[in-house]
PDB file of C-alpha atoms and ligand atoms in Angstrom:
ATOM      1  CA  UNK Y   1     -76.447  33.966  83.650  1.00 46.00           C
ATOM      2  CA  UNK Y   2     -80.064  33.343  81.175  1.00 51.00           C
ATOM      3  CA  UNK Y   3     -79.066  30.788  79.491  1.00 55.00           C
ATOM      4  CA  UNK Y   4     -80.203  30.688  76.148  1.00 64.00           C
ATOM      5  CA  UNK Y   5     -83.001  27.504  74.121  1.00 77.00           C
ATOM      6  CA  UNK Y   6     -80.790  27.795  71.390  1.00 92.00           C
ATOM      7  CA  UNK Y   7     -79.709  24.064  70.212  1.00 93.00           C
ATOM      8  CA  UNK Y   8     -78.851  25.131  66.155  1.00 96.00           C
ATOM      9  CA  UNK Y   9     -78.791  27.211  63.738  1.00 97.00           C
ATOM     10  CA  UNK Y  10     -82.500  26.199  62.769  1.00 98.00           C
ATOM     11  CA  UNK Y  11     -83.779  27.177  66.366  1.00 98.00           C
ATOM     12  CA  UNK Y  12     -81.808  30.872  66.108  1.00 98.00           C
ATOM     13  CA  UNK Y  13     -83.377  31.817  63.287  1.00 98.00           C
ATOM     14  CA  UNK Y  14     -86.770  30.718  64.402  1.00 98.00           C
ATOM     15  CA  UNK Y  15     -86.333  32.603  67.171  1.00 98.00           C
ATOM     16  CA  UNK Y  16     -85.035  35.638  65.482  1.00 98.00           C
ATOM     17  CA  UNK Y  17     -88.123  35.165  63.103  1.00 98.00           C
ATOM     18  CA  UNK Y  18     -90.291  35.796  66.517  1.00 98.00           C
ATOM     19  CA  UNK Y  19     -90.876  32.086  67.229  1.00 98.00           C
ATOM     20  CA  UNK Y  20     -91.326  30.416  70.865  1.00 98.00           C
ATOM     21  CA  UNK Y  21     -88.978  27.487  70.673  1.00 98.00           C
ATOM     22  CA  UNK Y  22     -90.963  26.377  74.047  1.00 97.00           C
ATOM     23  CA  UNK Y  23     -94.154  26.002  71.826  1.00 98.00           C
ATOM     24  CA  UNK Y  24     -93.328  24.295  68.916  1.00 98.00           C
ATOM     25  CA  UNK Y  25     -96.334  21.615  67.077  1.00 98.00           C
ATOM     26  CA  UNK Y  26     -95.834  18.654  67.768  1.00 99.00           C
ATOM     27  CA  UNK Y  27     -97.304  17.614  64.154  1.00 99.00           C
ATOM     28  CA  UNK Y  28     -97.091  19.671  60.746  1.00 99.00           C
ATOM     29  CA  UNK Y  29     -98.608  18.736  57.907  1.00 99.00           C
ATOM     30  CA  UNK Y  30     -97.611  19.773  54.535  1.00 99.00           C
ATOM     31  CA  UNK Y  31     -99.175  20.549  51.302  1.00 99.00           C
ATOM     32  CA  UNK Y  32     -95.973  20.971  48.633  1.00 98.00           C
ATOM     33  CA  UNK Y  33     -98.680  22.846  45.604  1.00 98.00           C
ATOM     34  CA  UNK Y  34     -96.826  24.763  42.809  1.00 98.00           C
ATOM     35  CA  UNK Y  35     -93.966  22.988  41.333  1.00 98.00           C
ATOM     36  CA  UNK Y  36     -95.931  22.996  38.043  1.00 98.00           C
ATOM     37  CA  UNK Y  37     -96.699  27.173  38.060  1.00 98.00           C
ATOM     38  CA  UNK Y  38     -93.226  27.234  39.203  1.00 98.00           C
ATOM     39  CA  UNK Y  39     -91.777  25.304  36.220  1.00 98.00           C
ATOM     40  CA  UNK Y  40     -94.251  26.993  34.037  1.00 98.00           C
ATOM     41  CA  UNK Y  41     -93.227  30.356  35.275  1.00 98.00           C
ATOM     42  CA  UNK Y  42     -89.871  29.480  34.476  1.00 98.00           C
ATOM     43  CA  UNK Y  43     -90.365  28.297  30.835  1.00 98.00           C
ATOM     44  CA  UNK Y  44     -89.642  24.544  32.474  1.00 98.00           C
ATOM     45  CA  UNK Y  45     -90.828  20.938  31.893  1.00 98.00           C
ATOM     46  CA  UNK Y  46     -93.190  20.821  34.902  1.00 98.00           C
ATOM     47  CA  UNK Y  47     -90.800  17.595  36.283  1.00 98.00           C
ATOM     48  CA  UNK Y  48     -87.974  19.912  36.682  1.00 98.00           C
ATOM     49  CA  UNK Y  49     -90.759  21.792  38.398  1.00 98.00           C
ATOM     50  CA  UNK Y  50     -91.378  18.387  41.071  1.00 98.00           C
ATOM     51  CA  UNK Y  51     -87.206  17.648  41.227  1.00 98.00           C
ATOM     52  CA  UNK Y  52     -86.610  21.200  42.900  1.00 98.00           C
ATOM     53  CA  UNK Y  53     -89.116  20.654  44.535  1.00 98.00           C
ATOM     54  CA  UNK Y  54     -87.395  17.728  45.948  1.00 97.00           C
ATOM     55  CA  UNK Y  55     -84.714  19.623  47.252  1.00 97.00           C
ATOM     56  CA  UNK Y  56     -87.038  22.375  48.704  1.00 98.00           C
ATOM     57  CA  UNK Y  57     -87.840  19.060  51.034  1.00 98.00           C
ATOM     58  CA  UNK Y  58     -84.815  18.340  52.368  1.00 97.00           C
ATOM     59  CA  UNK Y  59     -84.255  21.501  53.511  1.00 98.00           C
ATOM     60  CA  UNK Y  60     -88.029  21.652  55.132  1.00 98.00           C
ATOM     61  CA  UNK Y  61     -87.238  18.045  56.412  1.00 98.00           C
ATOM     62  CA  UNK Y  62     -83.888  19.395  58.482  1.00 98.00           C
ATOM     63  CA  UNK Y  63     -85.235  22.329  59.306  1.00 98.00           C
ATOM     64  CA  UNK Y  64     -88.766  21.064  61.252  1.00 98.00           C
ATOM     65  CA  UNK Y  65     -86.457  18.384  62.914  1.00 98.00           C
ATOM     66  CA  UNK Y  66     -83.822  21.158  63.942  1.00 98.00           C
ATOM     67  CA  UNK Y  67     -86.734  22.985  65.165  1.00 98.00           C
ATOM     68  CA  UNK Y  68     -87.911  19.823  67.330  1.00 98.00           C
ATOM     69  CA  UNK Y  69     -91.303  19.000  65.539  1.00 98.00           C
ATOM     70  CA  UNK Y  70     -92.343  15.300  66.041  1.00 98.00           C
ATOM     71  CA  UNK Y  71     -94.390  14.704  63.217  1.00 99.00           C
ATOM     72  CA  UNK Y  72     -93.401  15.821  59.566  1.00 99.00           C
ATOM     73  CA  UNK Y  73     -96.440  14.577  56.946  1.00 99.00           C
ATOM     74  CA  UNK Y  74     -96.273  15.876  53.501  1.00 99.00           C
ATOM     75  CA  UNK Y  75     -98.247  15.078  50.724  1.00 98.00           C
ATOM     76  CA  UNK Y  76     -96.037  14.394  47.754  1.00 98.00           C
ATOM     77  CA  UNK Y  77     -99.183  12.138  45.640  1.00 98.00           C
ATOM     78  CA  UNK Y  78    -102.776  11.716  46.078  1.00 98.00           C
ATOM     79  CA  UNK Y  79    -105.185   9.767  44.944  1.00 98.00           C
ATOM     80  CA  UNK Y  80    -106.537  12.058  42.517  1.00 98.00           C
ATOM     81  CA  UNK Y  81    -103.003  12.851  41.000  1.00 98.00           C
ATOM     82  CA  UNK Y  82    -103.170   9.503  38.728  1.00 98.00           C
ATOM     83  CA  UNK Y  83    -105.705  11.759  36.172  1.00 98.00           C
ATOM     84  CA  UNK Y  84    -102.730  13.896  35.128  1.00 98.00           C
ATOM     85  CA  UNK Y  85    -100.953  12.909  32.020  1.00 98.00           C
ATOM     86  CA  UNK Y  86     -98.309   9.311  32.567  1.00 98.00           C
ATOM     87  CA  UNK Y  87     -95.418  11.208  32.085  1.00 98.00           C
ATOM     88  CA  UNK Y  88     -96.202  13.009  35.127  1.00 98.00           C
ATOM     89  CA  UNK Y  89     -97.190  10.577  36.747  1.00 98.00           C
ATOM     90  CA  UNK Y  90     -94.016   7.610  35.697  1.00 98.00           C
ATOM     91  CA  UNK Y  91     -91.807  10.697  35.807  1.00 98.00           C
ATOM     92  CA  UNK Y  92     -93.155  11.545  39.778  1.00 98.00           C
ATOM     93  CA  UNK Y  93     -93.314   8.336  41.174  1.00 98.00           C
ATOM     94  CA  UNK Y  94     -89.207   7.398  39.765  1.00 98.00           C
ATOM     95  CA  UNK Y  95     -88.236  11.034  41.514  1.00 98.00           C
ATOM     96  CA  UNK Y  96     -89.863  10.167  44.324  1.00 98.00           C
ATOM     97  CA  UNK Y  97     -87.919   6.163  44.239  1.00 98.00           C
ATOM     98  CA  UNK Y  98     -84.608   7.736  43.151  1.00 97.00           C
ATOM     99  CA  UNK Y  99     -85.488  10.669  46.309  1.00 97.00           C
ATOM    100  CA  UNK Y 100     -86.385   7.751  48.421  1.00 97.00           C
ATOM    101  CA  UNK Y 101     -83.056   5.820  47.957  1.00 97.00           C
ATOM    102  CA  UNK Y 102     -80.475   9.138  48.054  1.00 96.00           C
ATOM    103  CA  UNK Y 103     -81.999  10.835  51.035  1.00 97.00           C
ATOM    104  CA  UNK Y 104     -81.722   7.343  53.118  1.00 97.00           C
ATOM    105  CA  UNK Y 105     -78.244   7.245  54.227  1.00 96.00           C
ATOM    106  CA  UNK Y 106     -78.993  11.263  55.461  1.00 97.00           C
ATOM    107  CA  UNK Y 107     -81.995  10.664  56.993  1.00 98.00           C
ATOM    108  CA  UNK Y 108     -81.053   8.054  59.200  1.00 98.00           C
ATOM    109  CA  UNK Y 109     -77.741   9.328  60.640  1.00 97.00           C
ATOM    110  CA  UNK Y 110     -80.256  11.850  61.896  1.00 97.00           C
ATOM    111  CA  UNK Y 111     -82.469   9.735  63.741  1.00 98.00           C
ATOM    112  CA  UNK Y 112     -85.194  10.442  61.049  1.00 98.00           C
ATOM    113  CA  UNK Y 113     -88.255   7.391  61.279  1.00 98.00           C
ATOM    114  CA  UNK Y 114     -89.711   6.913  57.773  1.00 98.00           C
ATOM    115  CA  UNK Y 115     -93.652   6.613  57.263  1.00 98.00           C
ATOM    116  CA  UNK Y 116     -95.763   6.165  54.454  1.00 98.00           C
ATOM    117  CA  UNK Y 117     -99.255   6.823  54.111  1.00 98.00           C
ATOM    118  CA  UNK Y 118    -101.950   6.287  51.440  1.00 98.00           C
ATOM    119  CA  UNK Y 119    -102.555   3.503  49.491  1.00 98.00           C
ATOM    120  CA  UNK Y 120     -99.112   1.740  48.954  1.00 98.00           C
ATOM    121  CA  UNK Y 121     -99.992  -1.907  46.881  1.00 98.00           C
ATOM    122  CA  UNK Y 122    -100.697   0.556  44.078  1.00 98.00           C
ATOM    123  CA  UNK Y 123     -97.885   1.802  43.166  1.00 98.00           C
ATOM    124  CA  UNK Y 124     -95.085   1.195  41.544  1.00 98.00           C
ATOM    125  CA  UNK Y 125     -92.506  -1.764  42.567  1.00 98.00           C
ATOM    126  CA  UNK Y 126     -89.243  -0.458  43.017  1.00 98.00           C
ATOM    127  CA  UNK Y 127     -91.107   2.427  44.433  1.00 98.00           C
ATOM    128  CA  UNK Y 128     -92.996   0.326  46.891  1.00 98.00           C
ATOM    129  CA  UNK Y 129     -89.073  -1.596  48.127  1.00 98.00           C
ATOM    130  CA  UNK Y 130     -87.211   1.788  48.434  1.00 98.00           C
ATOM    131  CA  UNK Y 131     -89.905   2.678  50.796  1.00 98.00           C
ATOM    132  CA  UNK Y 132     -90.201   0.139  52.917  1.00 98.00           C
ATOM    133  CA  UNK Y 133     -86.806  -0.784  53.032  1.00 98.00           C
ATOM    134  CA  UNK Y 134     -86.553   3.200  54.221  1.00 98.00           C
ATOM    135  CA  UNK Y 135     -88.985   2.024  56.900  1.00 98.00           C
ATOM    136  CA  UNK Y 136     -87.391  -0.410  57.532  1.00 98.00           C
ATOM    137  CA  UNK Y 137     -83.754   0.912  57.821  1.00 98.00           C
ATOM    138  CA  UNK Y 138     -85.163   3.367  60.693  1.00 98.00           C
ATOM    139  CA  UNK Y 139     -87.682   1.827  62.437  1.00 98.00           C
ATOM    140  CA  UNK Y 140     -86.399   2.295  65.626  1.00 98.00           C
ATOM    141  CA  UNK Y 141     -84.771   6.177  64.746  1.00 98.00           C
ATOM    142  CA  UNK Y 142     -86.048   8.370  68.210  1.00 98.00           C
ATOM    143  CA  UNK Y 143     -86.245  11.586  66.175  1.00 98.00           C
ATOM    144  CA  UNK Y 144     -88.752  13.266  63.852  1.00 98.00           C
ATOM    145  CA  UNK Y 145     -91.415  10.862  62.061  1.00 99.00           C
ATOM    146  CA  UNK Y 146     -91.633  11.946  58.379  1.00 98.00           C
ATOM    147  CA  UNK Y 147     -93.905  10.156  56.867  1.00 98.00           C
ATOM    148  CA  UNK Y 148     -94.785  10.372  53.116  1.00 98.00           C
ATOM    149  CA  UNK Y 149     -98.110  10.023  51.846  1.00 98.00           C
ATOM    150  CA  UNK Y 150     -98.428   8.503  48.316  1.00 98.00           C
ATOM    151  CA  UNK Y 151    -101.545   7.486  46.588  1.00 98.00           C
ATOM    152  CA  UNK Y 152    -103.019   9.158  49.921  1.00 99.00           C
ATOM    153  CA  UNK Y 153    -106.346  10.614  49.678  1.00 98.00           C
ATOM    154  CA  UNK Y 154    -108.288  11.384  52.797  1.00 98.00           C
ATOM    155  CA  UNK Y 155    -111.733   9.778  51.729  1.00 98.00           C
ATOM    156  CA  UNK Y 156    -109.842   6.708  50.770  1.00 98.00           C
ATOM    157  CA  UNK Y 157    -108.464   6.505  53.866  1.00 98.00           C
ATOM    158  CA  UNK Y 158    -111.736   7.066  55.928  1.00 98.00           C
ATOM    159  CA  UNK Y 159    -112.607   4.255  53.345  1.00 98.00           C
ATOM    160  CA  UNK Y 160    -110.370   1.521  54.440  1.00 98.00           C
ATOM    161  CA  UNK Y 161    -110.560   2.014  57.982  1.00 98.00           C
ATOM    162  CA  UNK Y 162    -114.515   1.815  57.743  1.00 98.00           C
ATOM    163  CA  UNK Y 163    -113.069  -1.928  55.902  1.00 98.00           C
ATOM    164  CA  UNK Y 164    -110.943  -3.005  58.266  1.00 98.00           C
ATOM    165  CA  UNK Y 165    -113.365  -2.083  61.526  1.00 98.00           C
ATOM    166  CA  UNK Y 166    -115.929  -4.108  59.597  1.00 98.00           C
ATOM    167  CA  UNK Y 167    -113.357  -7.071  59.238  1.00 98.00           C
ATOM    168  CA  UNK Y 168    -112.580  -7.273  62.277  1.00 97.00           C
ATOM    169  CA  UNK Y 169    -116.286  -8.023  63.567  1.00 98.00           C
ATOM    170  CA  UNK Y 170    -116.987  -4.903  65.124  1.00 97.00           C
ATOM    171  CA  UNK Y 171    -120.970  -4.629  66.262  1.00 97.00           C
ATOM    172  CA  UNK Y 172    -122.233  -0.625  65.583  1.00 96.00           C
ATOM    173  CA  UNK Y 173    -122.665   0.014  69.199  1.00 97.00           C
ATOM    174  CA  UNK Y 174    -118.594  -0.364  69.836  1.00 96.00           C
ATOM    175  CA  UNK Y 175    -117.611   1.931  66.873  1.00 98.00           C
ATOM    176  CA  UNK Y 176    -116.428   5.160  67.953  1.00 98.00           C
ATOM    177  CA  UNK Y 177    -114.122   8.136  67.013  1.00 98.00           C
ATOM    178  CA  UNK Y 178    -111.429   5.767  68.450  1.00 98.00           C
ATOM    179  CA  UNK Y 179    -112.559   3.184  66.725  1.00 98.00           C
ATOM    180  CA  UNK Y 180    -111.720   4.394  63.258  1.00 98.00           C
ATOM    181  CA  UNK Y 181    -109.123   6.895  64.599  1.00 98.00           C
ATOM    182  CA  UNK Y 182    -107.641   3.511  65.238  1.00 98.00           C
ATOM    183  CA  UNK Y 183    -108.167   1.988  61.518  1.00 98.00           C
ATOM    184  CA  UNK Y 184    -106.480   4.588  60.340  1.00 98.00           C
ATOM    185  CA  UNK Y 185    -103.204   4.426  58.373  1.00 98.00           C
ATOM    186  CA  UNK Y 186    -101.028   5.640  60.948  1.00 98.00           C
ATOM    187  CA  UNK Y 187    -102.713   5.100  64.323  1.00 98.00           C
ATOM    188  CA  UNK Y 188    -100.006   6.375  66.136  1.00 97.00           C
ATOM    189  CA  UNK Y 189     -99.481   9.662  64.566  1.00 98.00           C
ATOM    190  CA  UNK Y 190    -101.465  12.899  66.456  1.00 98.00           C
ATOM    191  CA  UNK Y 191    -103.855  14.955  65.026  1.00 98.00           C
ATOM    192  CA  UNK Y 192    -101.662  17.574  63.145  1.00 98.00           C
ATOM    193  CA  UNK Y 193    -101.597  20.729  64.696  1.00 98.00           C
ATOM    194  CA  UNK Y 194    -100.355  22.881  61.588  1.00 99.00           C
ATOM    195  CA  UNK Y 195    -101.482  22.995  58.136  1.00 98.00           C
ATOM    196  CA  UNK Y 196     -99.187  24.687  55.275  1.00 99.00           C
ATOM    197  CA  UNK Y 197    -100.156  24.947  51.794  1.00 99.00           C
ATOM    198  CA  UNK Y 198     -98.190  26.513  49.217  1.00 99.00           C
ATOM    199  CA  UNK Y 199     -99.347  28.035  45.966  1.00 98.00           C
ATOM    200  CA  UNK Y 200    -102.120  30.072  47.482  1.00 98.00           C
ATOM    201  CA  UNK Y 201    -104.950  27.382  47.164  1.00 98.00           C
ATOM    202  CA  UNK Y 202    -107.219  27.325  49.875  1.00 98.00           C
ATOM    203  CA  UNK Y 203    -108.629  24.146  50.120  1.00 98.00           C
ATOM    204  CA  UNK Y 204    -106.955  20.670  51.346  1.00 98.00           C
ATOM    205  CA  UNK Y 205    -107.206  18.561  48.027  1.00 98.00           C
ATOM    206  CA  UNK Y 206    -108.546  15.200  50.419  1.00 98.00           C
ATOM    207  CA  UNK Y 207    -105.567  15.711  52.553  1.00 99.00           C
ATOM    208  CA  UNK Y 208    -106.062  14.587  56.115  1.00 98.00           C
ATOM    209  CA  UNK Y 209    -109.614  15.722  55.682  1.00 98.00           C
ATOM    210  CA  UNK Y 210    -110.519  13.446  59.145  1.00 98.00           C
ATOM    211  CA  UNK Y 211    -107.077  14.576  61.323  1.00 98.00           C
ATOM    212  CA  UNK Y 212    -107.519  18.070  60.441  1.00 98.00           C
ATOM    213  CA  UNK Y 213    -110.676  18.651  62.295  1.00 98.00           C
ATOM    214  CA  UNK Y 214    -109.103  21.259  64.341  1.00 98.00           C
ATOM    215  CA  UNK Y 215    -105.662  22.112  61.985  1.00 98.00           C
ATOM    216  CA  UNK Y 216    -105.078  25.494  62.453  1.00 98.00           C
ATOM    217  CA  UNK Y 217    -104.494  26.153  57.992  1.00 98.00           C
ATOM    218  CA  UNK Y 218    -101.384  28.052  56.537  1.00 98.00           C
ATOM    219  CA  UNK Y 219    -101.593  29.617  53.257  1.00 98.00           C
ATOM    220  CA  UNK Y 220     -99.004  31.001  52.056  1.00 98.00           C
ATOM    221  CA  UNK Y 221     -97.924  32.634  47.871  1.00 98.00           C
ATOM    222  CA  UNK Y 222     -94.791  31.043  47.793  1.00 98.00           C
ATOM    223  CA  UNK Y 223     -94.450  28.098  45.117  1.00 98.00           C
ATOM    224  CA  UNK Y 224     -93.117  24.361  47.078  1.00 98.00           C
ATOM    225  CA  UNK Y 225     -90.373  24.884  45.132  1.00 98.00           C
ATOM    226  CA  UNK Y 226     -89.476  28.487  46.336  1.00 98.00           C
ATOM    227  CA  UNK Y 227     -90.668  27.057  50.029  1.00 98.00           C
ATOM    228  CA  UNK Y 228     -87.185  27.937  52.341  1.00 98.00           C
ATOM    229  CA  UNK Y 229     -87.074  27.188  56.491  1.00 98.00           C
ATOM    230  CA  UNK Y 230     -87.381  30.763  56.689  1.00 98.00           C
ATOM    231  CA  UNK Y 231     -91.200  30.024  55.337  1.00 98.00           C
ATOM    232  CA  UNK Y 232     -91.246  26.871  57.059  1.00 99.00           C
ATOM    233  CA  UNK Y 233     -90.762  28.819  60.807  1.00 98.00           C
ATOM    234  CA  UNK Y 234     -93.146  32.381  59.848  1.00 98.00           C
ATOM    235  CA  UNK Y 235     -95.215  29.556  58.559  1.00 99.00           C
ATOM    236  CA  UNK Y 236     -94.922  28.241  62.653  1.00 99.00           C
ATOM    237  CA  UNK Y 237     -94.905  32.111  63.606  1.00 98.00           C
ATOM    238  CA  UNK Y 238     -98.086  32.098  62.733  1.00 98.00           C
ATOM    239  CA  UNK Y 239     -99.670  29.299  63.931  1.00 98.00           C
ATOM    240  CA  UNK Y 240     -98.082  30.623  67.072  1.00 98.00           C
ATOM    241  CA  UNK Y 241    -100.451  33.738  67.385  1.00 98.00           C
ATOM    242  CA  UNK Y 242    -103.821  31.416  66.081  1.00 98.00           C
ATOM    243  CA  UNK Y 243    -105.911  30.748  69.111  1.00 97.00           C
ATOM    244  CA  UNK Y 244    -106.722  27.155  69.324  1.00 97.00           C
ATOM    245  CA  UNK Y 245    -110.633  26.902  70.603  1.00 97.00           C
ATOM    246  CA  UNK Y 246    -111.865  23.332  69.871  1.00 97.00           C
ATOM    247  CA  UNK Y 247    -115.386  24.158  70.221  1.00 97.00           C
ATOM    248  CA  UNK Y 248    -115.219  25.745  73.964  1.00 97.00           C
ATOM    249  CA  UNK Y 249    -115.248  29.154  74.927  1.00 97.00           C
ATOM    250  CA  UNK Y 250    -111.822  30.481  75.359  1.00 94.00           C
ATOM    251  CA  UNK Y 251    -111.322  33.892  76.922  1.00 86.00           C
TER     252      UNK Y 251
HETATM  253  C1  IPE J 301     -97.362  19.532  43.775  1.00 73.20           C
HETATM  254  O1  IPE J 301     -97.409  20.606  42.723  1.00 73.20           O
HETATM  255  C2  IPE J 301     -97.173  18.762  43.410  1.00 73.20           C
HETATM  256  C3  IPE J 301     -97.775  17.218  43.513  1.00 73.20           C
HETATM  257  C4  IPE J 301     -99.393  17.364  43.185  1.00 73.20           C
HETATM  258  C5  IPE J 301     -97.289  16.180  42.891  1.00 73.20           C
HETATM  259  P1  IPE J 301     -98.500  20.630  41.567  1.00 73.20           P
HETATM  260  O2  IPE J 301     -97.725  19.501  40.184  1.00 73.20           O
HETATM  261  O3  IPE J 301     -99.822  20.051  41.298  1.00 73.20           O
HETATM  262  O4  IPE J 301     -97.698  21.760  40.727  1.00 73.20           O
HETATM  263  P2  IPE J 301     -99.155  23.114  40.464  1.00 73.20           P
HETATM  264  O5  IPE J 301    -100.472  23.050  41.017  1.00 73.20           O
HETATM  265  O6  IPE J 301     -99.798  22.214  39.016  1.00 73.20           O
HETATM  266  O7  IPE J 301     -98.671  24.701  40.606  1.00 73.20           O
HETATM  267  C1  IPE J 302    -102.315  18.317  46.293  1.00 73.20           C
HETATM  268  O1  IPE J 302    -102.398  18.765  44.765  1.00 73.20           O
HETATM  269  C2  IPE J 302    -101.896  17.009  46.461  1.00 73.20           C
HETATM  270  C3  IPE J 302    -100.128  17.333  46.676  1.00 73.20           C
HETATM  271  C4  IPE J 302     -99.598  18.414  46.990  1.00 73.20           C
HETATM  272  C5  IPE J 302     -99.074  15.987  45.701  1.00 73.20           C
HETATM  273  P1  IPE J 302    -103.011  19.229  43.896  1.00 73.20           P
HETATM  274  O2  IPE J 302    -102.615  20.058  42.765  1.00 73.20           O
HETATM  275  O3  IPE J 302    -102.968  18.011  43.036  1.00 73.20           O
HETATM  276  O4  IPE J 302    -104.074  19.971  44.489  1.00 73.20           O
HETATM  277  P2  IPE J 302    -105.571  20.869  43.033  1.00 73.20           P
HETATM  278  O5  IPE J 302    -105.602  19.645  42.035  1.00 73.20           O
HETATM  279  O6  IPE J 302    -105.034  21.880  43.303  1.00 73.20           O
HETATM  280  O7  IPE J 302    -106.570  20.647  44.298  1.00 73.20           O
HETATM  281 MG1   MG J 303    -101.166  22.618  42.065  1.00 73.20          MG
END
């Protein structure tokens, strides 16, 4: 009798959508975009869109974890998002802080390991405390590594890596790609295999620009608050139909 590899409802849904459970991407990055457009279309304030976006993230984290993804990295606030109106920025900081605190118990129960990426020293004290508490509580968990990119910029990350290389006193001939990798915010994370962007824009917006050199990009028109686990699994299925070549010839 054939033994099914399916272990949970996410895997069952994934199989029904054509996902090969034996070739799940190890690291998925997500540019969660379109909260503002989602709210505008409904006549709501932008912050309401961000709140609904948080609900969407909860579903996607669970789906990624059940599918067997090892790393999920999400863009929650970019280094350039400070350019937005002060009310929106402060509302977002508060929302992320509340969400981080509310979700911690469930994430810990689900064996999720929380990491952050970005210039965390520059975010409000309450949010920084929530994030450091989350990381400390979940540090030894062995399930999915969930990384929140906050006050994150890809160029800023490279600048910070160069600064720490210079501070370490390395000489030019000792600097390789591996050296730069080792000085990124999360040096132990593999490069993303798949980057998903919602709400239709075909750009990186300064997200993981070093790490995504050979990442497969999948863009969907669905706005982030409407993005369901099914959409996530569809993106994985699209990813699995790509041929990754890394510059080589692949027959
Ligand atoms: C993404 O949604 C969330 C953040 C950038 C914090 P947006 O707020 O960028 O939504 P749009 O692009 O205005 O629709
Ligand atoms: C990228 O989205 C940042 C996040 C999703 C947090 P933006 O909405 O800030 O990107 P642009 O401005 O459209 O490039
Ligand atoms: Mg946007």
